[in-house]
Amino acid sequence: MTTTTSHTPEPEGLAGPADGSVRPARLIQNEATTEIPVHLLFRDDPDPVSVPLKPAIVGRRQGTGEQPRVRHAVQPKPPPAPDMDPDLVERPARVLPGAAGVFAGACGAAGCLATSWWAGALPPLVVEALRLPASGGAGLGPAQWVAYTGAGALGLFGFGGLARGRTGRAWVLGLFGRYRGTVRRTGLLWVNPLLLRRGVDVRLRHWRSEPMPAADGGGVALRVVVLVVWRVRDSARALLGVADHERYLRECVEAALARVPVEMPGGPRGSVEAAGETLTRLVVRDAEAVGLEVFSVRPVRVEYAPEVAAAMHRRRIAALDAQHRAAVLTSVVDSVEDTVTRLTVRGLVELDDYERKALVKDLTVAFCAGRGETAG
């Protein structure tokens, strides 16, 4: 760091002290800058090499002689991913085989029957059919009502919890608004009847969208139909983490189409595949947070928007016509050149410049007329 000293201004024309001694290099001092030695302002190098510097922000206090402090510019952070409840992750629910529910329901029904026999409320025909001994006829007292209540509750609880699990379907269970697990098992099961069941399709599914707005590399408005192959991977997040996961997926696809240019069929080779890969990557990133697994997002039909379809059709026809005319002209020129070359090389005719030009003109007109008749 350069030492700061104070100097008294000298009159102009004095190059040094009278005794001939060497004076130290003068310093330029300003209250808004630090002191810089004069010899640093002039270099012997004719072409100094420029060194690229990164963008920086320089901050210092005015008039203090403080060296500049360099602070690198802060890069903007990408937007964070949607934050979900860490406890909202699919886990298997506690269920029992269906035989347990059948057994509990049968026990409840038998208990009700036994209580009716105990109270003497069974008809004689039922007693004779079941070959039961004569009941004591105790009547419906408090004990009988308690027995009825217990047996009925057991029967309802057993039979009411029976459920049939199907392949490709799952149940998301909840109790008083709290997630209690997911059932993916198949067959006859017993599920607690107090739990709320919400069904969800977990099979591999495909969705063909309606025409969605998009644009090509030049900003021309398009309408694109995409095919999305997806499935529900985490049923808890798909049903409880978002209001409607199917609508969320549609909006993710529409948002991705707004950011990715899509080319018309017949454009650069590989453009459609590249657009599909980019769309898939964007939709996978957005749908993963809500438990959806997206395998592919592919454009299956691309067409111009109605407001620009007529203009783009005329432009396309004009481009094809110009391309056809250029191809015909190239063919005619090649044919004329080949004809004149063969005639002159084989010595069939001797032509000067004027005659060569006239022959080329006649051949060009003849070939163009023949091409026009063929095309017509």
PDB file of C-alpha atoms in Angstrom, residues 88-91 170 179 182 184 200-205 230-239 245 284-285 287-295:
ATOM      1  CA  LEU A  88     -46.883 -36.537   2.943  1.00  0.00           C
ATOM      2  CA  VAL A  89     -45.182 -39.557   1.367  1.00  0.00           C
ATOM      3  CA  GLU A  90     -46.957 -42.703   0.279  1.00  0.00           C
ATOM      4  CA  ARG A  91     -46.747 -45.554   2.787  1.00  0.00           C
ATOM      5  CA  ALA A 170     -55.351 -47.792  -4.981  1.00  0.00           C
ATOM      6  CA  TYR A 179     -53.239 -39.244   5.927  1.00  0.00           C
ATOM      7  CA  THR A 182     -52.362 -46.211   0.885  1.00  0.00           C
ATOM      8  CA  ARG A 184     -52.424 -51.152  -3.241  1.00  0.00           C
ATOM      9  CA  VAL A 200     -56.936 -43.280  -7.500  1.00  0.00           C
ATOM     10  CA  ASP A 201     -55.891 -44.888 -10.772  1.00  0.00           C
ATOM     11  CA  VAL A 202     -52.212 -45.931 -10.607  1.00  0.00           C
ATOM     12  CA  ARG A 203     -52.005 -47.612 -14.018  1.00  0.00           C
ATOM     13  CA  LEU A 204     -49.847 -46.369 -16.869  1.00  0.00           C
ATOM     14  CA  ARG A 205     -51.956 -43.771 -18.646  1.00  0.00           C
ATOM     15  CA  TRP A 230     -47.627 -40.801 -17.293  1.00  0.00           C
ATOM     16  CA  ARG A 231     -48.780 -42.511 -14.116  1.00  0.00           C
ATOM     17  CA  VAL A 232     -49.299 -41.769 -10.434  1.00  0.00           C
ATOM     18  CA  ARG A 233     -46.155 -42.756  -8.556  1.00  0.00           C
ATOM     19  CA  ASP A 234     -46.948 -41.276  -5.118  1.00  0.00           C
ATOM     20  CA  SER A 235     -50.698 -41.473  -4.509  1.00  0.00           C
ATOM     21  CA  ALA A 236     -50.535 -39.447  -1.283  1.00  0.00           C
ATOM     22  CA  ARG A 237     -48.992 -36.409  -2.953  1.00  0.00           C
ATOM     23  CA  ALA A 238     -51.114 -36.747  -6.085  1.00  0.00           C
ATOM     24  CA  LEU A 239     -54.415 -36.690  -4.168  1.00  0.00           C
ATOM     25  CA  HIS A 245     -53.347 -33.646 -10.295  1.00  0.00           C
ATOM     26  CA  VAL A 284     -40.891 -34.265 -15.459  1.00  0.00           C
ATOM     27  CA  ARG A 285     -39.269 -31.628 -13.251  1.00  0.00           C
ATOM     28  CA  ALA A 287     -44.694 -33.000 -12.062  1.00  0.00           C
ATOM     29  CA  GLU A 288     -42.259 -34.833  -9.794  1.00  0.00           C
ATOM     30  CA  ALA A 289     -43.142 -32.608  -6.833  1.00  0.00           C
ATOM     31  CA  VAL A 290     -46.757 -33.851  -6.785  1.00  0.00           C
ATOM     32  CA  GLY A 291     -45.999 -37.560  -7.161  1.00  0.00           C
ATOM     33  CA  LEU A 292     -46.540 -37.880 -10.922  1.00  0.00           C
ATOM     34  CA  GLU A 293     -44.117 -39.856 -13.079  1.00  0.00           C
ATOM     35  CA  VAL A 294     -43.994 -38.593 -16.671  1.00  0.00           C
ATOM     36  CA  PHE A 295     -42.332 -40.814 -19.264  1.00  0.00           C
TER      37      PHE A 295
END
